[in-house]
Coordinates of C-alpha atoms in Angstrom, one line a residue:
X1 CA -1.4 -8.4 27.6
X2 CA 0.6 -6.1 29.8
X3 CA 2.8 -3.4 28.6
X4 CA 3.2 -2.6 24.9
X5 CA 5.3 -5.0 22.9
X6 CA 6.6 -2.1 20.7
X7 CA 8.5 1.1 21.2
X8 CA 8.6 4.5 19.6
X9 CA 11.6 3.4 17.5
X10 CA 9.5 0.5 16.2
X11 CA 6.8 3.0 15.2
X12 CA 9.3 5.2 13.4
X13 CA 10.8 2.2 11.6
X14 CA 7.4 0.9 10.5
X15 CA 6.0 4.3 9.4
X16 CA 9.1 5.9 7.9
X17 CA 10.4 9.3 9.0
X18 CA 7.9 11.3 6.9
X19 CA 4.7 9.6 8.3
X20 CA 6.2 9.5 11.8
X21 CA 6.9 13.2 11.8
X22 CA 3.4 14.0 10.4
X23 CA 1.9 11.7 13.0
X24 CA 3.3 13.8 15.8
X25 CA 1.0 16.6 14.7
X26 CA -2.1 14.4 15.3
X27 CA -1.5 13.4 18.9
X28 CA -4.1 15.9 20.0
X29 CA -6.6 14.5 17.5
X30 CA -6.8 10.9 18.8
X31 CA -10.1 10.0 20.4
X32 CA -12.1 7.0 21.6
X33 CA -9.0 5.0 22.3
X34 CA -10.1 1.6 23.5
X35 CA -9.3 -2.1 23.5
X36 CA -11.5 -4.4 21.5
X37 CA -10.6 -8.1 21.6
X38 CA -6.9 -8.4 20.6
X39 CA -6.9 -5.0 19.0
X40 CA -6.6 -1.3 19.9
X41 CA -9.2 0.9 18.2
X42 CA -9.4 4.7 18.0
X43 CA -10.5 7.6 15.8
X44 CA -8.3 10.3 14.5
X45 CA -9.6 13.7 13.3
X46 CA -7.9 14.6 10.1
X47 CA -9.4 15.9 6.8
X48 CA -12.1 13.6 7.9
X49 CA -12.6 11.3 10.9
X50 CA -10.6 8.1 10.4
X51 CA -10.9 4.8 12.2
X52 CA -7.6 3.2 13.2
X53 CA -7.0 -0.4 14.3
X54 CA -3.7 -1.5 15.8
X55 CA -2.8 -5.1 16.1
X56 CA -0.2 -4.7 18.8
X57 CA 1.1 -8.2 18.8
X58 CA 4.7 -8.6 17.5
X59 CA 5.2 -7.3 14.9
X60 CA 3.1 -4.2 15.2
X61 CA 0.5 -3.8 12.4
X62 CA -1.9 -1.0 11.7
X63 CA -5.0 -0.4 9.7
X64 CA -6.6 3.0 8.8
X65 CA -9.4 3.9 6.4
X66 CA -7.6 6.9 5.1
X67 CA -6.5 6.6 1.5
X68 CA -2.8 6.1 2.4
X69 CA -3.7 3.5 5.1
X70 CA -6.0 1.6 2.7
X71 CA -3.0 1.1 0.5
X72 CA -1.4 -0.9 3.3
X73 CA 0.9 1.7 4.7
X74 CA 1.4 2.5 8.4
X75 CA 0.1 6.1 8.0
X76 CA 0.3 9.2 10.2
X77 CA -3.0 8.4 11.9
X78 CA -1.6 5.0 12.9
X79 CA 1.5 6.7 14.2
X80 CA -0.6 9.1 16.3
X81 CA -2.6 6.3 17.9
X82 CA 0.5 4.1 18.6
X83 CA 2.3 7.0 20.3
X84 CA -0.8 8.0 22.2
X85 CA -1.1 4.4 23.5
X86 CA 2.6 4.3 24.5
X87 CA 2.3 7.6 26.4
X88 CA -1.1 6.8 28.0
X89 CA -1.0 6.0 31.8
X90 CA -1.1 2.2 32.1
X91 CA -0.9 1.7 28.4
X92 CA -2.6 -1.3 26.9
X93 CA -3.0 -2.9 30.4
X94 CA -5.4 -0.2 31.5
X95 CA -7.3 -0.2 28.3
X96 CA -7.8 -4.0 28.4
X97 CA -9.0 -3.9 32.0
X98 CA -11.6 -1.3 31.0
X99 CA -12.6 -3.5 28.0
X100 CA -13.0 -6.5 30.3
X101 CA -15.2 -4.6 32.7
X102 CA -17.3 -3.3 29.9
X103 CA -17.8 -6.7 28.3
X104 CA -18.6 -8.4 31.6
X105 CA -21.1 -5.7 32.5
X106 CA -22.8 -6.1 29.1
X107 CA -22.8 -9.9 29.3
X108 CA -24.2 -9.9 32.8
X109 CA -26.9 -7.5 31.9
X110 CA -28.0 -9.4 28.8
X111 CA -28.0 -12.6 30.9
X112 CA -30.3 -11.0 33.4
X113 CA -33.0 -10.1 30.9
X114 CA -36.1 -12.3 30.3
X115 CA -37.0 -13.6 26.9
X116 CA -39.7 -10.9 26.5
X117 CA -37.1 -8.2 27.4
X118 CA -34.6 -9.5 24.9
X119 CA -37.3 -9.7 22.2
X120 CA -38.3 -6.1 22.9
X121 CA -34.6 -5.0 22.7
X122 CA -34.2 -6.8 19.4
X123 CA -37.4 -5.3 18.0
X124 CA -36.3 -1.8 18.9
X125 CA -33.0 -2.4 17.2
X126 CA -34.8 -3.7 14.1
X127 CA -36.9 -0.5 14.0
X128 CA -33.8 1.6 14.2
X129 CA -31.3 -0.3 11.9
X130 CA -32.5 -1.4 8.5
X131 CA -29.2 -3.3 7.9
X132 CA -29.7 -5.3 11.1
X133 CA -33.3 -6.1 10.0
X134 CA -32.2 -7.3 6.6
X135 CA -29.7 -9.6 8.2
X136 CA -32.2 -11.2 10.5
X137 CA -34.8 -11.5 7.8
X138 CA -32.3 -13.4 5.7
X139 CA -31.4 -15.7 8.6
X140 CA -35.1 -16.4 9.3
X141 CA -35.7 -17.2 5.6
X142 CA -32.6 -19.5 5.5
X143 CA -33.6 -21.2 8.7
X144 CA -37.0 -22.2 7.4
X145 CA -35.6 -23.2 4.0
X146 CA -37.2 -20.3 2.0
X147 CA -34.5 -19.9 -0.6
X148 CA -36.6 -17.6 -2.7
X149 CA -37.0 -15.2 0.1
X150 CA -33.3 -15.4 0.9
X151 CA -32.3 -14.6 -2.7
X152 CA -34.8 -11.7 -2.6
X153 CA -33.2 -10.4 0.5
X154 CA -29.7 -10.6 -1.0
X155 CA -30.9 -8.9 -4.1
X156 CA -32.3 -6.1 -2.0
X157 CA -29.0 -5.6 -0.3
X158 CA -27.3 -4.7 -3.6
X159 CA -30.1 -2.4 -4.6
X160 CA -28.6 1.1 -4.9
X161 CA -31.9 3.0 -4.7
X162 CA -31.3 4.4 -1.2
X163 CA -27.8 5.6 -2.2
X164 CA -28.4 7.2 -5.6
X165 CA -29.2 10.8 -6.6
X166 CA -30.3 11.2 -10.2
X167 CA -29.2 7.7 -10.9
X168 CA -25.7 8.2 -9.6
X169 CA -23.9 7.1 -6.3
X170 CA -21.9 10.1 -5.2
X171 CA -18.6 9.9 -3.2
X172 CA -20.4 10.6 0.0
X173 CA -22.8 7.6 -0.4
X174 CA -20.2 5.1 -1.8
X175 CA -19.2 3.8 1.6
X176 CA -22.8 3.1 2.6
X177 CA -23.5 1.2 -0.6
X178 CA -20.3 -0.8 -0.2
X179 CA -21.4 -1.8 3.3
X180 CA -24.6 -3.1 1.8
X181 CA -22.7 -5.2 -0.8
X182 CA -20.4 -6.6 1.9
X183 CA -23.5 -7.7 3.9
X184 CA -24.8 -9.3 0.7
X185 CA -21.5 -11.3 0.5
X186 CA -21.9 -12.4 4.1
X187 CA -25.5 -13.4 3.3
X188 CA -24.4 -15.6 0.4
X189 CA -21.9 -17.4 2.6
X190 CA -24.5 -18.0 5.3
X191 CA -26.9 -19.4 2.6
X192 CA -24.2 -21.7 1.3
X193 CA -23.3 -22.9 4.8
X194 CA -27.0 -23.7 5.6
X195 CA -26.9 -26.4 3.0
X196 CA -28.3 -24.4 0.1
X197 CA -25.1 -23.8 -1.8
X198 CA -26.6 -24.0 -5.3
X199 CA -29.1 -21.3 -4.4
X200 CA -26.2 -19.3 -3.0
X201 CA -24.3 -19.6 -6.3
X202 CA -27.3 -18.1 -8.2
X203 CA -27.8 -15.4 -5.6
X204 CA -24.1 -14.4 -5.8
X205 CA -24.3 -14.2 -9.6
X206 CA -27.4 -12.1 -9.5
X207 CA -25.7 -9.8 -7.0
X208 CA -22.4 -9.6 -9.0
X209 CA -24.3 -8.6 -12.1
X210 CA -26.2 -5.9 -10.3
X211 CA -23.1 -4.4 -8.7
X212 CA -21.3 -4.4 -12.2
X213 CA -24.3 -2.5 -13.6
X214 CA -24.3 0.0 -10.8
X215 CA -20.5 0.5 -10.7
X216 CA -20.3 2.6 -13.9
X217 CA -22.6 5.2 -12.2
X218 CA -20.7 5.5 -8.9
X219 CA -17.8 7.5 -7.5
X220 CA -15.7 4.8 -5.9
X221 CA -12.6 7.0 -5.5
X222 CA -11.6 5.2 -2.2
X223 CA -12.2 1.8 -3.7
X224 CA -14.7 0.7 -1.1
X225 CA -17.3 -0.6 -3.6
X226 CA -14.7 -2.6 -5.5
X227 CA -13.4 -4.1 -2.2
X228 CA -17.0 -5.1 -1.3
X229 CA -17.4 -6.6 -4.8
X230 CA -14.3 -8.6 -4.2
X231 CA -15.9 -10.0 -1.1
X232 CA -18.9 -11.0 -3.2
X233 CA -16.7 -12.7 -5.7
X234 CA -15.1 -14.7 -2.9
X235 CA -18.5 -15.7 -1.6
X236 CA -19.4 -16.9 -5.0
X237 CA -16.3 -19.1 -5.2
X238 CA -17.0 -20.5 -1.8
X239 CA -20.6 -21.3 -2.7
X240 CA -19.4 -23.1 -5.9
X241 CA -17.0 -25.1 -3.8
X242 CA -19.8 -26.1 -1.4
X243 CA -22.3 -26.9 -4.1
X244 CA -22.4 -28.7 -7.4
X245 CA -22.8 -26.1 -10.2
X246 CA -22.8 -27.3 -13.8
X247 CA -19.1 -27.2 -14.9
X248 CA -19.7 -26.0 -18.5
X249 CA -22.2 -23.4 -17.5
X250 CA -19.9 -22.2 -14.8
X251 CA -17.1 -21.9 -17.4
X252 CA -19.3 -19.8 -19.6
X253 CA -20.1 -17.5 -16.7
X254 CA -16.4 -17.1 -15.8
X255 CA -15.5 -16.2 -19.4
X256 CA -18.3 -13.7 -19.6
X257 CA -17.1 -12.0 -16.4
X258 CA -13.4 -12.0 -17.4
X259 CA -14.2 -10.4 -20.8
X260 CA -16.8 -8.0 -19.6
X261 CA -15.4 -4.5 -20.3
X262 CA -17.8 -3.1 -17.6
X263 CA -16.8 -5.7 -15.0
X264 CA -13.5 -4.2 -13.7
X265 CA -14.9 -3.9 -10.2
X266 CA -15.2 -7.7 -9.9
X267 CA -12.1 -9.7 -10.4
X268 CA -12.7 -13.4 -11.2
X269 CA -9.6 -15.6 -11.1
X270 CA -10.2 -18.6 -13.4
X271 CA -7.4 -20.6 -11.8
X272 CA -9.3 -20.6 -8.5
X273 CA -12.1 -22.5 -10.1
X274 CA -10.0 -25.4 -11.5
X275 CA -11.2 -28.0 -9.0
X276 CA -14.8 -26.8 -9.3
X277 CA -14.7 -27.0 -13.1
X278 CA -13.0 -30.4 -13.4
X279 CA -12.0 -31.7 -16.9
X280 CA -15.3 -30.8 -18.6
X281 CA -15.4 -27.3 -17.3
X282 CA -11.7 -26.7 -18.0
X283 CA -12.1 -28.0 -21.6
X284 CA -15.1 -25.6 -22.1
X285 CA -13.1 -22.8 -20.6
X286 CA -10.1 -23.4 -22.9
X287 CA -12.3 -23.6 -26.0
X288 CA -14.0 -20.3 -25.1
X289 CA -10.7 -18.7 -24.3
X290 CA -9.1 -19.7 -27.6
X291 CA -12.2 -18.5 -29.5
X292 CA -12.0 -15.1 -27.7
X293 CA -8.3 -14.7 -28.3
X294 CA -8.7 -15.6 -32.0
X295 CA -11.3 -12.8 -32.3
X296 CA -9.2 -10.3 -30.5
X297 CA -5.5 -11.3 -30.5
X298 CA -4.3 -8.1 -28.9
X299 CA -7.0 -8.0 -26.2
X300 CA -5.6 -7.8 -22.7
X301 CA -8.5 -9.7 -21.0
X302 CA -8.4 -12.4 -23.7
X303 CA -4.6 -12.8 -23.3
X304 CA -4.8 -12.9 -19.5
X305 CA -7.6 -15.5 -19.7
X306 CA -5.5 -17.8 -21.9
X307 CA -2.3 -17.3 -19.9
X308 CA -4.2 -18.3 -16.8
X309 CA -5.6 -21.4 -18.4
X310 CA -2.3 -22.5 -19.8
X311 CA -0.6 -22.0 -16.4
X312 CA -3.2 -24.1 -14.7
X313 CA -2.5 -26.9 -17.2
X314 CA 1.3 -26.5 -16.6
X315 CA 2.2 -26.1 -20.2
X316 CA 5.3 -23.9 -19.9
X317 CA 6.2 -23.9 -23.7
X318 CA 2.7 -22.8 -24.6
X319 CA 2.8 -20.1 -21.9
X320 CA 6.2 -18.9 -23.3
X321 CA 4.7 -18.7 -26.8
X322 CA 1.8 -16.6 -25.5
X323 CA 4.1 -14.1 -23.8
X324 CA 6.5 -14.1 -26.8
X325 CA 3.7 -13.0 -29.1
X326 CA 3.4 -9.7 -27.3
X327 CA 6.9 -8.5 -26.2
X328 CA 7.1 -5.1 -24.5
X329 CA 9.9 -2.5 -25.1
X330 CA 11.3 -2.7 -21.5
X331 CA 11.6 -6.5 -21.5
X332 CA 8.7 -7.0 -19.0
X333 CA 7.4 -9.9 -21.1
X334 CA 10.9 -11.3 -21.4
X335 CA 11.0 -11.2 -17.6
X336 CA 7.8 -13.2 -17.3
X337 CA 9.1 -15.8 -19.6
X338 CA 12.4 -15.9 -17.7
X339 CA 10.6 -16.5 -14.4
X340 CA 8.3 -19.2 -15.8
X341 CA 11.3 -21.1 -17.2
X342 CA 13.3 -20.6 -14.1
X343 CA 10.5 -22.0 -12.0
X344 CA 10.3 -25.0 -14.3
X345 CA 14.0 -25.7 -13.7
X346 CA 15.1 -24.6 -17.1
X347 CA 17.7 -22.1 -15.9
X348 CA 19.8 -21.9 -19.0
X349 CA 16.8 -21.0 -21.2
X350 CA 15.7 -18.6 -18.6
X351 CA 19.0 -16.7 -18.7
X352 CA 19.0 -16.6 -22.4
X353 CA 15.5 -15.0 -22.4
X354 CA 16.8 -12.5 -19.7
X355 CA 19.8 -11.6 -21.9
X356 CA 17.5 -11.2 -24.9
X357 CA 15.3 -8.9 -22.9
X358 CA 18.2 -6.6 -22.0
X359 CA 19.2 -6.5 -25.7
X360 CA 15.6 -5.8 -26.7
X361 CA 15.3 -2.9 -24.3
X362 CA 18.6 -1.5 -25.5
X363 CA 17.5 -1.6 -29.1
X364 CA 14.3 0.1 -28.1
X365 CA 16.3 2.7 -26.1
X366 CA 14.2 2.0 -23.1
X367 CA 15.3 1.4 -19.5
X368 CA 14.9 -2.3 -18.9
X369 CA 12.7 -3.7 -16.2
X370 CA 14.7 -3.5 -12.9
X371 CA 13.8 -7.1 -12.0
X372 CA 15.2 -8.3 -15.4
X373 CA 18.4 -6.5 -14.7
X374 CA 18.6 -8.0 -11.2
X375 CA 17.9 -11.5 -12.4
X376 CA 20.6 -11.4 -15.1
X377 CA 23.2 -9.8 -12.8
X378 CA 22.6 -12.2 -10.0
X379 CA 22.8 -15.2 -12.3
X380 CA 26.1 -14.0 -13.7
X381 CA 27.4 -13.4 -10.2
X382 CA 26.4 -17.0 -9.1
X383 CA 28.3 -18.3 -12.1
X384 CA 31.4 -16.3 -11.2
X385 CA 30.9 -14.0 -14.1
X386 CA 31.5 -10.9 -12.0
X387 CA 32.7 -8.8 -15.0
X388 CA 29.5 -9.5 -16.9
X389 CA 27.4 -8.7 -13.8
X390 CA 29.2 -5.4 -13.5
X391 CA 28.5 -4.6 -17.2
X392 CA 24.8 -5.2 -16.7
X393 CA 24.7 -3.0 -13.6
X394 CA 26.8 -0.3 -15.3
X395 CA 24.6 -0.2 -18.4
X396 CA 21.5 0.0 -16.3
X397 CA 22.8 2.9 -14.2
X398 CA 24.0 4.9 -17.2
X399 CA 20.6 4.4 -18.9
X400 CA 18.4 5.0 -15.8
X401 CA 20.4 6.7 -13.1
X402 CA 19.1 6.3 -9.5
X403 CA 20.4 5.7 -6.0
X404 CA 19.2 2.1 -5.9
X405 CA 20.9 1.4 -9.3
X406 CA 24.1 3.1 -8.0
X407 CA 24.1 0.9 -4.9
X408 CA 23.8 -2.2 -7.1
X409 CA 26.6 -1.0 -9.4
X410 CA 28.8 -0.4 -6.4
X411 CA 28.2 -3.9 -5.0
X412 CA 28.9 -5.4 -8.4
X413 CA 32.2 -3.4 -8.8
X414 CA 33.3 -4.3 -5.3
X415 CA 32.6 -8.0 -6.0
X416 CA 34.8 -7.7 -9.1
X417 CA 37.4 -5.7 -7.2
X418 CA 37.4 -2.6 -9.4
X419 CA 35.3 -0.1 -7.4
X420 CA 38.2 2.4 -7.1
X421 CA 38.4 2.7 -10.9
X422 CA 34.7 2.2 -11.6
X423 CA 33.5 5.0 -9.2
X424 CA 35.0 7.9 -11.1
X425 CA 33.6 6.6 -14.4
X426 CA 30.0 7.0 -13.1
X427 CA 30.5 10.1 -10.9
X428 CA 32.2 12.3 -13.4
X429 CA 29.2 12.7 -15.6
X430 CA 27.1 13.5 -12.6
X431 CA 29.6 16.2 -11.5
X432 CA 29.1 18.0 -14.9
X433 CA 25.4 18.7 -14.3
X434 CA 23.5 20.8 -11.8
X435 CA 20.0 20.3 -10.3
X436 CA 18.5 22.4 -13.1
X437 CA 19.7 20.0 -15.8
X438 CA 16.9 17.4 -15.8
X439 CA 16.9 14.4 -18.0
X440 CA 14.2 11.9 -17.5
X441 CA 12.7 11.5 -14.0
X442 CA 15.7 12.2 -11.9
X443 CA 17.6 15.4 -11.4
X444 CA 21.2 14.2 -11.9
X445 CA 22.7 17.0 -9.9
X446 CA 20.6 15.9 -6.9
X447 CA 21.6 12.3 -7.6
X448 CA 25.2 13.2 -7.1
X449 CA 24.5 14.4 -3.6
X450 CA 22.6 11.3 -2.8
X451 CA 25.4 8.9 -3.9
X452 CA 28.1 10.9 -2.2
X453 CA 26.1 10.8 1.1
X454 CA 25.5 7.1 0.5
X455 CA 29.2 6.5 0.0
X456 CA 30.0 8.4 3.2
X457 CA 31.9 11.0 1.2
X458 CA 30.5 14.0 3.2
X459 CA 33.3 16.4 2.4
X460 CA 32.7 16.1 -1.4
X461 CA 29.0 16.2 -0.8
X462 CA 29.3 19.6 0.9
X463 CA 31.5 20.8 -1.9
X464 CA 29.0 19.7 -4.5
X465 CA 25.9 20.9 -2.7
X466 CA 25.6 24.5 -4.0
X467 CA 23.3 24.5 -7.0
X468 CA 22.5 20.8 -6.6
X469 CA 21.2 19.8 -3.2
X470 CA 17.6 20.3 -2.4
X471 CA 16.5 21.1 1.2
X472 CA 15.8 17.5 2.2
X473 CA 19.3 16.5 1.1
X474 CA 20.9 19.4 3.0
X475 CA 19.1 18.2 6.1
X476 CA 20.4 14.6 5.6
X477 CA 23.8 16.0 5.0
X478 CA 23.6 18.1 8.1
X479 CA 22.4 15.2 10.3
X480 CA 25.5 13.2 9.2
X481 CA 27.8 16.2 9.9
X482 CA 26.9 17.5 13.3
X483 CA 30.2 16.4 14.8
X484 CA 32.5 16.8 11.8
X485 CA 31.1 20.1 10.4
X486 CA 28.8 21.6 13.1
X487 CA 28.9 25.1 11.7
X488 CA 27.6 24.0 8.3
X489 CA 25.0 21.8 9.9
X490 CA 23.9 24.6 12.1
X491 CA 23.4 26.9 9.1
X492 CA 21.2 24.3 7.4
X493 CA 19.1 23.9 10.5
X494 CA 18.6 27.6 11.1
X495 CA 17.6 28.1 7.4
X496 CA 15.0 25.3 7.8
X497 CA 13.6 26.8 11.0
X498 CA 13.3 30.2 9.2
X499 CA 11.4 28.5 6.4
X500 CA 9.0 26.6 8.7
X501 CA 8.2 29.6 10.8
X502 CA 6.3 30.9 7.7
X503 CA 3.9 27.9 8.1
X504 CA 1.4 26.8 10.7
X505 CA 0.1 23.5 12.0
X506 CA 1.2 21.2 14.8
X507 CA 3.1 18.9 12.5
X508 CA 5.1 21.9 11.4
X509 CA 5.7 23.0 15.0
X510 CA 7.0 19.6 16.0
X511 CA 9.4 19.7 13.1
X512 CA 10.6 23.2 14.3
X513 CA 11.2 21.7 17.7
X514 CA 13.2 18.8 16.2
X515 CA 15.3 21.3 14.2
X516 CA 16.0 23.4 17.3
X517 CA 17.2 20.4 19.3
X518 CA 19.7 19.6 16.5
X519 CA 20.7 23.3 16.3
X520 CA 21.3 23.3 20.1
X521 CA 23.6 20.2 19.7
X522 CA 25.6 22.0 17.1
X523 CA 26.0 25.0 19.4
X524 CA 27.1 22.7 22.2
X525 CA 29.7 21.2 19.9
X526 CA 30.9 24.7 18.9
X527 CA 30.9 25.9 22.5
X528 CA 28.4 28.6 21.7
X529 CA 25.5 27.7 24.0
X530 CA 24.8 31.3 24.9
X531 CA 24.2 32.1 21.2
X532 CA 21.6 29.4 21.0
X533 CA 19.9 30.6 24.1
X534 CA 19.7 34.1 22.7
X535 CA 18.4 32.8 19.3
X536 CA 15.7 30.6 21.0
X537 CA 14.6 33.6 23.1
X538 CA 14.2 35.8 20.1
X539 CA 12.4 33.1 18.1
X540 CA 9.9 32.5 20.9
X541 CA 9.2 36.2 21.2
X542 CA 8.7 36.5 17.4
X543 CA 6.4 33.5 17.3
X544 CA 4.5 34.1 20.6
X545 CA 1.1 34.3 18.9
X546 CA 1.5 30.7 17.8
X547 CA 0.4 29.2 21.1
X548 CA 0.6 25.6 20.0
X549 CA 4.2 26.1 18.9
X550 CA 5.1 27.7 22.3
X551 CA 3.4 24.8 24.1
X552 CA 5.4 22.3 22.0
X553 CA 8.7 24.1 22.6
X554 CA 8.0 24.2 26.3
X555 CA 7.3 20.4 26.3
X556 CA 10.6 19.8 24.5
X557 CA 12.6 22.0 26.9
X558 CA 13.2 24.7 24.4

């Protein structure tokens, strides 16, 4: 691949402004940037040392083992690596050339070694890396058909002894134990692929039971052990598919796992085993599920098990009955019934359940589930019932005010042709409160500023801002008003600079530089460039001890 297929704008859009700005503060913390196959790999020094992987094909994707990155977000560390790559001489092309040379050198060298030299190299690695040794022992056992030894090796991989202190796996050792469990999952798959799938099934079950027993005495704050346990569950499913486990015995094992209160770290999805179980196994699964639900009708695990089985069988009416037996105040269960009926092509019944859900939430004085609101309003709109769609959106906004709810209300009112009369009805109550009047989760005074900005009503937003707008809203308002109200925008920027000069850190310094650039634009609009020059000179003198800040200002022409 030649030059990068993404731009800085792509990085900002993917990360969001907050993560992008924070990522600017980590540009000097990126290390070991290299190409590895079709990926770009690097480390970033943060609270800890994090590993970042960029998949730079279109669209750009990033992975990071920081908590935010593990949740699937393009985090500040991914931003730092992406920007470093874009700004590096030669970009990806140079990195890939280095990687190709490195791989060729290694391949040529290994090819030049004799059998004895290769054996010596492997033996040295075996002595230094217990994990590597366990992997080769397992492969050797599998190759010669010694399933007992293979199962013993897998059991050893999930043994927590090397990671426990006083019978507990601490946070610092969780990642190491998780890596062992992941190796066990790989070993189960290798055993199944070698033609010994039934032995792999038993090995997987043993390993899963052991991990469940260990998990209650482990600090898995980052979720690494549970992720490794998920790998083990997938390996068990694959082994079952490759082998011929007894259907009824497998059904009993699935039910035991699903109802095990201590087994939260291993999620077994009964529906995934449908083909493996066949009619006999599914019948046993249903009988066991019904028995469990009768013993504990309000049990979450019991209900979920039965709902899954009924869905596999395709019995929509029975599924509706299960959901209807446990309706929630906000209509979430009504929504599930609605979606099941809609998917079954029973649209009229689906709408009736959606309407009932909204009435149920209103009776409970609880904000309805947003997807229930959306479904009902959209169905009304498709039927040409724009007045009814507007009523649903209005009721939702008044009960649970938010910017997204306001946008939906505005769209519904515009579709019905009454936005000019509807808008004052919802804005007037917001004008009567300030940011200190908090009801529920949203400060209604702040919400007024958000909706005025979203409407493009900047003049009223400036008028309403005192006592309501928080600093972030003021900055948004200033950014939208650089041309129309440069003096007001300038005042906001200078106040923000003054606040940030009380803090340290490269991320903060980059933010100061951004604010100063905006302030300079305001001065240019006002024709007061000399005032900005004097201000910047004074600021640099006052902050001269912050060498990183001065370096960043120099780099930005400030």
